[in-house]
PDB file of C-alpha atoms in Angstrom:
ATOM      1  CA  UNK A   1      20.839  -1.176  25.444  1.00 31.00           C
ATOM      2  CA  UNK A   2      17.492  -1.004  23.719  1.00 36.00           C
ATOM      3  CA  UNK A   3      16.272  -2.416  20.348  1.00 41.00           C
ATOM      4  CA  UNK A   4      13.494  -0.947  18.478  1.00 43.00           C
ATOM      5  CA  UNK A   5      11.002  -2.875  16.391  1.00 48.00           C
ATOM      6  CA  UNK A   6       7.737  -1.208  15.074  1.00 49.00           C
ATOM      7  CA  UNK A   7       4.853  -2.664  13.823  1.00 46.00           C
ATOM      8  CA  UNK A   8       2.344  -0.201  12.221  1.00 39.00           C
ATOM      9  CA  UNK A   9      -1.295  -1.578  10.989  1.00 36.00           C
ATOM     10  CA  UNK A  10      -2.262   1.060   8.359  1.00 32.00           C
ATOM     11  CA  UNK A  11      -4.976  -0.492   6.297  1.00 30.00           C
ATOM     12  CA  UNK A  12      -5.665   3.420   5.909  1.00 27.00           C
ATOM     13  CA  UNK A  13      -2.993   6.288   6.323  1.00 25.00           C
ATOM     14  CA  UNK A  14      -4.426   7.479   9.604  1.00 26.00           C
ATOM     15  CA  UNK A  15      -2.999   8.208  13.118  1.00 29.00           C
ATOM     16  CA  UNK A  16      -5.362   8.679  15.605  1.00 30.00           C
ATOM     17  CA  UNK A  17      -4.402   9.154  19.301  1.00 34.00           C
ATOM     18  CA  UNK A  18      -7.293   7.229  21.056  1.00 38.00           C
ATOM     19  CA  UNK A  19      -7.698   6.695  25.180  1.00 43.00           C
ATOM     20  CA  UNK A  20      -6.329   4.208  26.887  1.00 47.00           C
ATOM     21  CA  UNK A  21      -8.397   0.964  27.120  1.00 49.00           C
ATOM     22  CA  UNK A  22      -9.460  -0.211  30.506  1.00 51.00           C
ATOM     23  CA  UNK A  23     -11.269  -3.387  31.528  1.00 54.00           C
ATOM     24  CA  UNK A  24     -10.662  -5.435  34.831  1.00 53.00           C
ATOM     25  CA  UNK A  25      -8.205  -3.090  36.562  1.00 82.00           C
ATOM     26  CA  UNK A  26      -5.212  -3.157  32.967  1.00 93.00           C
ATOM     27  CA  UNK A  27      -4.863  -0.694  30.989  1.00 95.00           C
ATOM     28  CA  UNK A  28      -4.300  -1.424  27.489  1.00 96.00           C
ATOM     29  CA  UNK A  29      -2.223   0.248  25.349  1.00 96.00           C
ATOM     30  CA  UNK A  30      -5.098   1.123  21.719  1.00 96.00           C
ATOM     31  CA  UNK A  31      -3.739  -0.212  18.709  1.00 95.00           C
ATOM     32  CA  UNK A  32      -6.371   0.396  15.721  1.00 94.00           C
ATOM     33  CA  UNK A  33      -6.497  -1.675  13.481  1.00 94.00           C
ATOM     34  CA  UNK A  34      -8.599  -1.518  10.116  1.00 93.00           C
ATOM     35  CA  UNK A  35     -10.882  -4.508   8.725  1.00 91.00           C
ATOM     36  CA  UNK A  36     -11.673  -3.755   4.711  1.00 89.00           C
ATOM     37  CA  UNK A  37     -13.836  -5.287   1.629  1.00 85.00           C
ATOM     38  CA  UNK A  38     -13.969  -4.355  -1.158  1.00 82.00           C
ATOM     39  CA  UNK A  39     -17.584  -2.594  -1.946  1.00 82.00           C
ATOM     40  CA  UNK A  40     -17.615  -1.405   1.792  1.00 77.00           C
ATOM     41  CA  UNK A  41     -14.470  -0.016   2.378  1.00 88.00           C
ATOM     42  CA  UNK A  42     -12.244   0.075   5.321  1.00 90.00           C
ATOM     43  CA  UNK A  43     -13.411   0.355   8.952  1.00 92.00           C
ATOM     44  CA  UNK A  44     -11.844   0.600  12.165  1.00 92.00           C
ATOM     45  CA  UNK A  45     -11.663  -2.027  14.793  1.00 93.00           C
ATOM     46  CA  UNK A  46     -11.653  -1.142  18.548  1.00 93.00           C
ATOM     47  CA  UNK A  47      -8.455  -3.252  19.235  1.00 96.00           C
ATOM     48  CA  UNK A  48      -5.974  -2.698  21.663  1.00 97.00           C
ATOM     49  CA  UNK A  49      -2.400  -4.919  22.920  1.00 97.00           C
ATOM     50  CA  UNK A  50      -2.457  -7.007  25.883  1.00 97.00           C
ATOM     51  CA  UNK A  51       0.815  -8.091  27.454  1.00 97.00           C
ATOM     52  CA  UNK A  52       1.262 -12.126  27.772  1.00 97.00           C
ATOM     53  CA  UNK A  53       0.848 -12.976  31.294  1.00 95.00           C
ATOM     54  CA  UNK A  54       4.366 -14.054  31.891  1.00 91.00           C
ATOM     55  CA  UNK A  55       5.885 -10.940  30.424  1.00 86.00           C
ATOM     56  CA  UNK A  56       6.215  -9.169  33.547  1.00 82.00           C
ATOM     57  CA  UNK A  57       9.790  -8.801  34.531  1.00 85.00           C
ATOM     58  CA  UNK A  58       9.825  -5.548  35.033  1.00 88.00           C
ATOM     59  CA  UNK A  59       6.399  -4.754  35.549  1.00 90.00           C
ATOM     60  CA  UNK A  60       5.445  -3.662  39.220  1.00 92.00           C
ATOM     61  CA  UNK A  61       1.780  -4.800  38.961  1.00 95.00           C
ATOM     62  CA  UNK A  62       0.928  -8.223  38.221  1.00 94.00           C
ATOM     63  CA  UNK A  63      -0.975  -9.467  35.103  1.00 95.00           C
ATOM     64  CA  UNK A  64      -4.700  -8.179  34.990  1.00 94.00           C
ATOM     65  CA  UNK A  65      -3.859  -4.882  36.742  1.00 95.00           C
ATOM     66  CA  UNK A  66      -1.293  -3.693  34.691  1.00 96.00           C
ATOM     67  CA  UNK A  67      -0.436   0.040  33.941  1.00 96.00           C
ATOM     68  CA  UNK A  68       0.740   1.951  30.984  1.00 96.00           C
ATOM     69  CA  UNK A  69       3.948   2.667  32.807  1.00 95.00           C
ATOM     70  CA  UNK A  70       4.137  -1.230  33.093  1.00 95.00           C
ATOM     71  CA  UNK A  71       3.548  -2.003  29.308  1.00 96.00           C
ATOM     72  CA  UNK A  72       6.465   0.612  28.904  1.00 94.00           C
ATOM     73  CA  UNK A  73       8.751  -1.370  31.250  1.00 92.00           C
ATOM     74  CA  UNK A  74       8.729  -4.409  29.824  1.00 92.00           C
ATOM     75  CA  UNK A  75       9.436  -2.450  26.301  1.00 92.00           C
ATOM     76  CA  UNK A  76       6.092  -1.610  24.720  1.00 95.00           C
ATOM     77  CA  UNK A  77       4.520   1.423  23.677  1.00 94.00           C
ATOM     78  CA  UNK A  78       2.015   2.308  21.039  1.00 95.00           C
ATOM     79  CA  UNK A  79       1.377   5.833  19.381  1.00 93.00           C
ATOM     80  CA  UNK A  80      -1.776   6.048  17.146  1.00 91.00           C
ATOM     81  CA  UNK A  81      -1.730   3.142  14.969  1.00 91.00           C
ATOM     82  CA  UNK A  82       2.242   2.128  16.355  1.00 94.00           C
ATOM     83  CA  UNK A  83       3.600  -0.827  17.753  1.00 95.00           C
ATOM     84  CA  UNK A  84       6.942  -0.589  19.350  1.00 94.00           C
ATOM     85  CA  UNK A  85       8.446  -2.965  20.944  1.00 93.00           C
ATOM     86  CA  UNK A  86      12.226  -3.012  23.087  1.00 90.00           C
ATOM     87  CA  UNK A  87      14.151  -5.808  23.409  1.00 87.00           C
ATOM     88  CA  UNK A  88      16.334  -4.668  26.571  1.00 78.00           C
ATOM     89  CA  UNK A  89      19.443  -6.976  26.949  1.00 69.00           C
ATOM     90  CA  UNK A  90      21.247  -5.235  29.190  1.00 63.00           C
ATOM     91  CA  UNK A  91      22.162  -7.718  32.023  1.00 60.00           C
ATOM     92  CA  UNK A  92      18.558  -9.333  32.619  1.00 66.00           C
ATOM     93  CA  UNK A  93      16.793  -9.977  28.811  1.00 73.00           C
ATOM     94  CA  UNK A  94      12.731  -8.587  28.731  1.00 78.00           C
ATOM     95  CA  UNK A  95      11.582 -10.060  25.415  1.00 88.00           C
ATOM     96  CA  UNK A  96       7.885  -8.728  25.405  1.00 93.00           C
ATOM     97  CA  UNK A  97       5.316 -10.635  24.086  1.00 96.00           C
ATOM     98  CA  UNK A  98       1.358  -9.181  23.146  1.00 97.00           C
ATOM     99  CA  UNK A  99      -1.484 -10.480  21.621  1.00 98.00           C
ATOM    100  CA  UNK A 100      -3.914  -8.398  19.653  1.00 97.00           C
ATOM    101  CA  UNK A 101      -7.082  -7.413  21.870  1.00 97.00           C
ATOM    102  CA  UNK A 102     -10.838  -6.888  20.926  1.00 96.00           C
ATOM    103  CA  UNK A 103     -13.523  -4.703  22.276  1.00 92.00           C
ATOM    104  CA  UNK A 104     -14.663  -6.952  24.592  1.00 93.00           C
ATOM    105  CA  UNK A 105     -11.786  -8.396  26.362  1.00 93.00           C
ATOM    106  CA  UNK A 106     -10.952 -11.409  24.496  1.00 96.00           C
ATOM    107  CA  UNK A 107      -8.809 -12.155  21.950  1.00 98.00           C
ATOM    108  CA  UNK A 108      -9.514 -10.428  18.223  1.00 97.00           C
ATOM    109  CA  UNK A 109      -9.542 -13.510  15.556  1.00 96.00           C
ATOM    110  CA  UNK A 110      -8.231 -13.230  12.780  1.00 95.00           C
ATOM    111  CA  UNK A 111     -10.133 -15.091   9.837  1.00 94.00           C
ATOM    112  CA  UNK A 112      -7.338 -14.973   7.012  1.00 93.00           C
ATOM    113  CA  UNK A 113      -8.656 -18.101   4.942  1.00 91.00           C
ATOM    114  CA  UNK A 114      -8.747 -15.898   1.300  1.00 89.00           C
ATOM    115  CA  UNK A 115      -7.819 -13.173   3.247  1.00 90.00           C
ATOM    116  CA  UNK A 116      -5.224  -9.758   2.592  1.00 88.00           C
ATOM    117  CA  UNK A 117      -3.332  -9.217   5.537  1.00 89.00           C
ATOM    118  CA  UNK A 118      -1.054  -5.938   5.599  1.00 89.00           C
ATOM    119  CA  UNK A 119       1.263  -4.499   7.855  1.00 91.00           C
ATOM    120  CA  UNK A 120       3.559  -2.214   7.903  1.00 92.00           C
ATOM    121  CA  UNK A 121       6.868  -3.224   9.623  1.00 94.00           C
ATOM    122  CA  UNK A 122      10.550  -1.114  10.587  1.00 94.00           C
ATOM    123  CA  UNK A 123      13.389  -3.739  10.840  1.00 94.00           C
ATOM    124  CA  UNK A 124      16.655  -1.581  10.702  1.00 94.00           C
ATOM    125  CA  UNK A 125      17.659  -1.832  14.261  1.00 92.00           C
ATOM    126  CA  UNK A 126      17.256  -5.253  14.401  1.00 92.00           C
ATOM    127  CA  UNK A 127      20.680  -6.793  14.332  1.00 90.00           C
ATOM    128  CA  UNK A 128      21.937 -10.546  13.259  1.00 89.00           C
ATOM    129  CA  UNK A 129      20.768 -12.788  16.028  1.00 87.00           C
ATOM    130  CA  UNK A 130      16.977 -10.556  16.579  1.00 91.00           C
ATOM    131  CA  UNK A 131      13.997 -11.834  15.863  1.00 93.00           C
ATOM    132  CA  UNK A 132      11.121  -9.674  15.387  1.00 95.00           C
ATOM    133  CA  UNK A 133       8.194 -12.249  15.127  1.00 96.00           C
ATOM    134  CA  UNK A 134       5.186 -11.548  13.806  1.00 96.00           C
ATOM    135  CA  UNK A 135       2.666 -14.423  13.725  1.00 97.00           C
ATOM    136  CA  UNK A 136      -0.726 -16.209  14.221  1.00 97.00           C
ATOM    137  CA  UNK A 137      -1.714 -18.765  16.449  1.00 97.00           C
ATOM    138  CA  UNK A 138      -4.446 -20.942  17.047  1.00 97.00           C
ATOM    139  CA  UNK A 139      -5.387 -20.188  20.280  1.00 96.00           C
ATOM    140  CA  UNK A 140      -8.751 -20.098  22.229  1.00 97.00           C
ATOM    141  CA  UNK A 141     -10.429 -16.744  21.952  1.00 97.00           C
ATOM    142  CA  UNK A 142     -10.903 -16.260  25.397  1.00 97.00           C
ATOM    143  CA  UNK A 143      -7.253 -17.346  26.668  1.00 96.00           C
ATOM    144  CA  UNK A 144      -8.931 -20.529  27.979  1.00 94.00           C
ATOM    145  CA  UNK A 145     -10.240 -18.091  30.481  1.00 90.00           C
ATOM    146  CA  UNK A 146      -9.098 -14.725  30.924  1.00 94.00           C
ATOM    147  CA  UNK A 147      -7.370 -13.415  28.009  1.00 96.00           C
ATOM    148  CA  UNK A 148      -7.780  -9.965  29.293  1.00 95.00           C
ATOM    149  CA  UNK A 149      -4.999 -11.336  31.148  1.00 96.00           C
ATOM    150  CA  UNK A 150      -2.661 -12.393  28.641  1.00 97.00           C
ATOM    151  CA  UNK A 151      -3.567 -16.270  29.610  1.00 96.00           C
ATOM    152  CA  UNK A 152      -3.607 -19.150  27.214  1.00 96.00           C
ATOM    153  CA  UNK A 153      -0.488 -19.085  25.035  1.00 96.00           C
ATOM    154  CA  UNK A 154       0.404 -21.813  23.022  1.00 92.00           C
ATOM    155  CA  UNK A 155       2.043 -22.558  19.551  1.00 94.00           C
ATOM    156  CA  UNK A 156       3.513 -25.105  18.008  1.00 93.00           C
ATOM    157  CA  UNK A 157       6.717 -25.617  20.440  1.00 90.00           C
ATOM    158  CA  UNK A 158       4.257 -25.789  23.349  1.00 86.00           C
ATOM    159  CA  UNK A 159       5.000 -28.795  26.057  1.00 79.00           C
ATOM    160  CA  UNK A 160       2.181 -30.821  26.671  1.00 77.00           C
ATOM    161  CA  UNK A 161      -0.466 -29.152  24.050  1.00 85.00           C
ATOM    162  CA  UNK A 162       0.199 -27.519  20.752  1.00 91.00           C
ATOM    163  CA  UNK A 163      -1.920 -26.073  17.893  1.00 95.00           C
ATOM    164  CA  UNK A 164      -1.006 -24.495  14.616  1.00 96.00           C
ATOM    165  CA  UNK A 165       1.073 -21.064  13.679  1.00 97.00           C
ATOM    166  CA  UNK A 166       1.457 -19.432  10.910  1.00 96.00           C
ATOM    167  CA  UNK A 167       4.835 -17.244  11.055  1.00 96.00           C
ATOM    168  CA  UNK A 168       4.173 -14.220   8.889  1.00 94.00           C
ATOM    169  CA  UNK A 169       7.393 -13.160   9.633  1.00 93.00           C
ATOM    170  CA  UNK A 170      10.413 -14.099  11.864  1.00 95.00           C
ATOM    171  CA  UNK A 171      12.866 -10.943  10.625  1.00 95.00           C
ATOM    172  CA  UNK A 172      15.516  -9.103  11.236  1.00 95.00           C
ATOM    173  CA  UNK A 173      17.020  -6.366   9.387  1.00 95.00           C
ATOM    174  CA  UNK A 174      19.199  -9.291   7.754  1.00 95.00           C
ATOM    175  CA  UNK A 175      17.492 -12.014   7.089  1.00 94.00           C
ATOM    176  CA  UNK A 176      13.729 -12.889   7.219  1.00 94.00           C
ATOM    177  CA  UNK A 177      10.968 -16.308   6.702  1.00 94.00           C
ATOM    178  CA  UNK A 178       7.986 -17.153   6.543  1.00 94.00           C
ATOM    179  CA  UNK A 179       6.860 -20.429   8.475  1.00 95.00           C
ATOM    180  CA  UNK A 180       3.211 -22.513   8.324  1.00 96.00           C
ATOM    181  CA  UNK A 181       3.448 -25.041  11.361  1.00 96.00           C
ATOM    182  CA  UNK A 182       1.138 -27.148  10.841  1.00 96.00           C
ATOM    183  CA  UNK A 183      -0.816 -29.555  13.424  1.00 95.00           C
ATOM    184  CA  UNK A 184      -3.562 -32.564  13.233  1.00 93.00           C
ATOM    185  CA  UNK A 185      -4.414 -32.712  16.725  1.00 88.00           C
ATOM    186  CA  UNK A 186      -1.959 -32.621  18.753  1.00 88.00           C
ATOM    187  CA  UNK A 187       0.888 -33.482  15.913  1.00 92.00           C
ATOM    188  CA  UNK A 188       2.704 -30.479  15.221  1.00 94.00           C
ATOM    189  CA  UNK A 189       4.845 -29.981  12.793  1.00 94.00           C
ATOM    190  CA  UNK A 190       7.673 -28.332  15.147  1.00 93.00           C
ATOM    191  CA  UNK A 191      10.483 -27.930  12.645  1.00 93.00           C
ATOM    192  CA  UNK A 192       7.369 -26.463   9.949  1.00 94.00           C
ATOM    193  CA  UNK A 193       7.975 -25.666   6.189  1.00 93.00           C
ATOM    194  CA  UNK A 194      10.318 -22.853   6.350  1.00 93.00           C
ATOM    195  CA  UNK A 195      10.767 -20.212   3.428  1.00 93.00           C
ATOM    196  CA  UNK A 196      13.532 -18.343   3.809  1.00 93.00           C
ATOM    197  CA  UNK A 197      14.299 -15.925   0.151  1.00 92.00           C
ATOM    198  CA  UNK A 198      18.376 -15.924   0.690  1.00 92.00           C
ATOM    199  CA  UNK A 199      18.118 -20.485   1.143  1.00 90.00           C
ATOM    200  CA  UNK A 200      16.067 -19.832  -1.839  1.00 89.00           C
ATOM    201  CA  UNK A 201      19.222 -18.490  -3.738  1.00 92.00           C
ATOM    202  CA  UNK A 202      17.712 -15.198  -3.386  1.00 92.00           C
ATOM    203  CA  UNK A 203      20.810 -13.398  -1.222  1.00 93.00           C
ATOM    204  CA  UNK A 204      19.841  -9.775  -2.249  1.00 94.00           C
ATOM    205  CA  UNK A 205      16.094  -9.829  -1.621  1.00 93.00           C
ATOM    206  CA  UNK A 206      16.282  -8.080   1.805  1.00 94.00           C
ATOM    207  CA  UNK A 207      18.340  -6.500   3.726  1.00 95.00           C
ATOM    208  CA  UNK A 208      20.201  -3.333   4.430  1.00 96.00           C
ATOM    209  CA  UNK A 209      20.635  -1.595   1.250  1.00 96.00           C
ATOM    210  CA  UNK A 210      18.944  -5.003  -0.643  1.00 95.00           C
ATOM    211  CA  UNK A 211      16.316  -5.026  -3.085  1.00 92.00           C
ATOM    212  CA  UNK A 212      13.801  -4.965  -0.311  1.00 93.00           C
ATOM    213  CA  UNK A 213      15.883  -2.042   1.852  1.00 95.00           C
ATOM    214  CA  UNK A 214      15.641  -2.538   5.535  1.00 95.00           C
ATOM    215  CA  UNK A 215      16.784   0.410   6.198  1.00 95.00           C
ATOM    216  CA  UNK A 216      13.232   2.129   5.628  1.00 94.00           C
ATOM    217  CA  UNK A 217      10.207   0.914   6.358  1.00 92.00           C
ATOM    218  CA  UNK A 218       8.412  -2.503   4.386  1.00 91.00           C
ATOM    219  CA  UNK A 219       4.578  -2.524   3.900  1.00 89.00           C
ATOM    220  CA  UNK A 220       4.423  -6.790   3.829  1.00 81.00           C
ATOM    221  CA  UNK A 221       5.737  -7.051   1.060  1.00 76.00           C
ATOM    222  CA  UNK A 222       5.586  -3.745  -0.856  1.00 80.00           C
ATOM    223  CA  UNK A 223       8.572  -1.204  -0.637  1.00 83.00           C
ATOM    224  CA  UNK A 224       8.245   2.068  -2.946  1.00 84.00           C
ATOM    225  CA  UNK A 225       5.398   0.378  -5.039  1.00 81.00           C
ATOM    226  CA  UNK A 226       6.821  -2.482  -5.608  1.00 81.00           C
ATOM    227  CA  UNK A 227       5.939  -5.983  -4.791  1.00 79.00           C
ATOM    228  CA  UNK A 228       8.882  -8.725  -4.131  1.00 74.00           C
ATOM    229  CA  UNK A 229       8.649 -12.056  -4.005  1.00 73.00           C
ATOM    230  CA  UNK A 230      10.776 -14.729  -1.668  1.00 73.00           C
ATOM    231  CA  UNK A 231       9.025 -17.283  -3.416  1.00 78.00           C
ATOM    232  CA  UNK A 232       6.001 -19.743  -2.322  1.00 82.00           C
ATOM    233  CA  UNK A 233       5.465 -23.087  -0.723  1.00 86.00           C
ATOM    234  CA  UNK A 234       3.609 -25.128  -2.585  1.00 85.00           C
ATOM    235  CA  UNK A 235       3.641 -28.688  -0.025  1.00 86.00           C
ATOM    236  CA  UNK A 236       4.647 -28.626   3.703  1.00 89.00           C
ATOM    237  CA  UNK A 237       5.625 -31.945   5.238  1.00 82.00           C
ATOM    238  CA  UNK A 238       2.866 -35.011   5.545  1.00 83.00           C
ATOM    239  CA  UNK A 239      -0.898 -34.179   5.354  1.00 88.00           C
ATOM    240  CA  UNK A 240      -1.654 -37.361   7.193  1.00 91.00           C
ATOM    241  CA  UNK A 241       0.334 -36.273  10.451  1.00 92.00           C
ATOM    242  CA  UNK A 242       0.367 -33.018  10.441  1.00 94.00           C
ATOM    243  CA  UNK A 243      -2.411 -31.778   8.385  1.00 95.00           C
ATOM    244  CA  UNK A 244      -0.237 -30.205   5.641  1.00 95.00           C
ATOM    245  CA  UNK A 245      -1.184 -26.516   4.037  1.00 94.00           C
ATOM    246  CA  UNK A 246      -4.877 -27.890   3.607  1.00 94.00           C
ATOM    247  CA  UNK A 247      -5.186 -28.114   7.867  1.00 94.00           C
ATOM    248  CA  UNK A 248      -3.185 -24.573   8.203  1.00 95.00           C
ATOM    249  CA  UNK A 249      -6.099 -23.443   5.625  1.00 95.00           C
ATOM    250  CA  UNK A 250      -8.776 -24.756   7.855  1.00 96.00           C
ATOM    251  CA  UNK A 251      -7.165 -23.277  10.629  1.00 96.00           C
ATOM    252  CA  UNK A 252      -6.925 -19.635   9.277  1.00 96.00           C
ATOM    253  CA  UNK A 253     -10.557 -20.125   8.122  1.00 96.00           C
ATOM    254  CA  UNK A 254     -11.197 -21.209  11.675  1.00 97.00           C
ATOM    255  CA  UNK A 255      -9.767 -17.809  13.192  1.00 97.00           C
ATOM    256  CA  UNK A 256      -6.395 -17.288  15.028  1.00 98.00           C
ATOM    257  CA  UNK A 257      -4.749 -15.340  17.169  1.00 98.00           C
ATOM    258  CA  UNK A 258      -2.376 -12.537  16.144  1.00 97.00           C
ATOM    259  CA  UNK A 259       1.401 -12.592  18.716  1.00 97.00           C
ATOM    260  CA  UNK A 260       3.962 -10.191  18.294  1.00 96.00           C
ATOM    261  CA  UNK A 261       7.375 -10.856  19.679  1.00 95.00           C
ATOM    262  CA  UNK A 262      10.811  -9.597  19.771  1.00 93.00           C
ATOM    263  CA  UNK A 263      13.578 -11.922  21.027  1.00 90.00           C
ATOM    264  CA  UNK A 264      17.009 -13.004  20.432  1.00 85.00           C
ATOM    265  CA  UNK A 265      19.989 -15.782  20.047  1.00 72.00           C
ATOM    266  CA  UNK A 266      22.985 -14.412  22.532  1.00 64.00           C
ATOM    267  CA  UNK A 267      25.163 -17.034  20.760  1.00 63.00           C
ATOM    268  CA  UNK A 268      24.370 -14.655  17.080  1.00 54.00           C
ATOM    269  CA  UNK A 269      24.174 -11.565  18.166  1.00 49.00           C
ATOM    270  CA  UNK A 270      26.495  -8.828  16.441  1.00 43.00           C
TER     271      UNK A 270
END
């Protein structure tokens, strides 16, 4: 069985098949992406996906000489400006993890302090118990040494070291929140300041057939010209020890990391 989550960056409504990336023996699956201002319009980064390094089940070559054909069996694929990602859970779970890729082999960082961020996102497969996770986190541009690779992963949960994440969206085509986690150091904020629309008394904002309709596609968070709301957090948990929503500020000023996941709860699944 195979579960199908697409992400689709379209700052501009433009496919483009490009060649696959190569740098130190992988091959990278392109994923354009578009950075935009406002006098200077929109223009195209040369950003591709690179696998994490432990996401190599069913890959046959190891991390840093990875093929297309390996991307593909561990679930991903891209087409023109298209993320897709498989969850397989048939017998032995694959839940693929990437990391957005710049031109020179490190990670791209993303500088979101005052910052639109827009993506376009296609939920309805994803059952109760999915999560399709789109997020940023804080780590070191270079993977703390070979992010061409797929090295240097941390988040909040992290044993040992952990840095701040900003879920932009852990969905489903259910149920969905939005998540700052926080850190001062290395306090995290593990349990973070969740907003989630149908807590919020909001029980027909998304979801199949909902106000936001899961069923087609949801530019974050516009569906048929029309903006919804789940609400806002205004406070999240002690500045002192964790740094609050004024250190998650700093940090998106600072520049983070962009992960996309898809994964799932056995014990929820339906």
């Amino acid at each position: 069985m195979s579960l199908k989550l697409s992400f689709g960056f379209l700052a501009l409504q433009l496919l483009l098949v490009l060649p696959v990336f190569v740098q130190a023996g992988e091959q990278y699956p392109p994923l354009p992406t578009w950075k935009c201002i406002t006098l200077g319009g929109c223009v195209q980064q040369n950003t591709s996906i690179v696998l994490d390094k432990d996401s190599s089940k069913y890959a046959k070559n190891a991390a840093g000489s990875r093929t297309i054909a390996d991307y593909a069996a561990m679930g991903v694929t891209t087409s023109g400006n298209a993320l897709t990602l498989y969850h397989y859970v048939n017998g032995n779970s694959a839940s693929p993890r990437v990391y957005l890729l710049d031109g020179n082999g490190k990670y791209a960082m993303l500088s979101l302090l005052n910052q639109e961020f827009t993506v376009d996102v296609d939920y309805s497969t994803l059952p109760c118990g999915e999560n399709g996770a789109l997020y940023l986190s804080e780590m070191a541009a270079d993977g703390k040494g070979n992010a061409a690779s797929g090295t240097g992963y941390y988040d909040t949960q992290y044993q040992g070291y952990c840095c701040n994440e900003m879920d932009i969206l852990e969905a489903n085509s259910r149920a969905t929140t939005m998540t700052p986690h926080p850190c001062k150091g290395n306090s995290c904020d593990k349990s973070g300041c969740l907003l989630s629309p149908y807590a919020n008394g909001q029980s027909n904002l998304w979801g199949l057939g909902m106000t936001v309709d899961t069923k087609s596609p949801v530019t974050v968070y516009i569906q048929n010209g029309r903006t919804s709301e789940g609400g806002k957090i205004s406070t999240c948990g002690n500045e002192g020890t964790y740094g609050g929503l004024t250190g998650m500020g700093q940090a998106l000023g600072r520049g983070m990391v962009l992960a996309i996941s898809i994964w799932n709860d056995p014990k929820e699944q339906i």
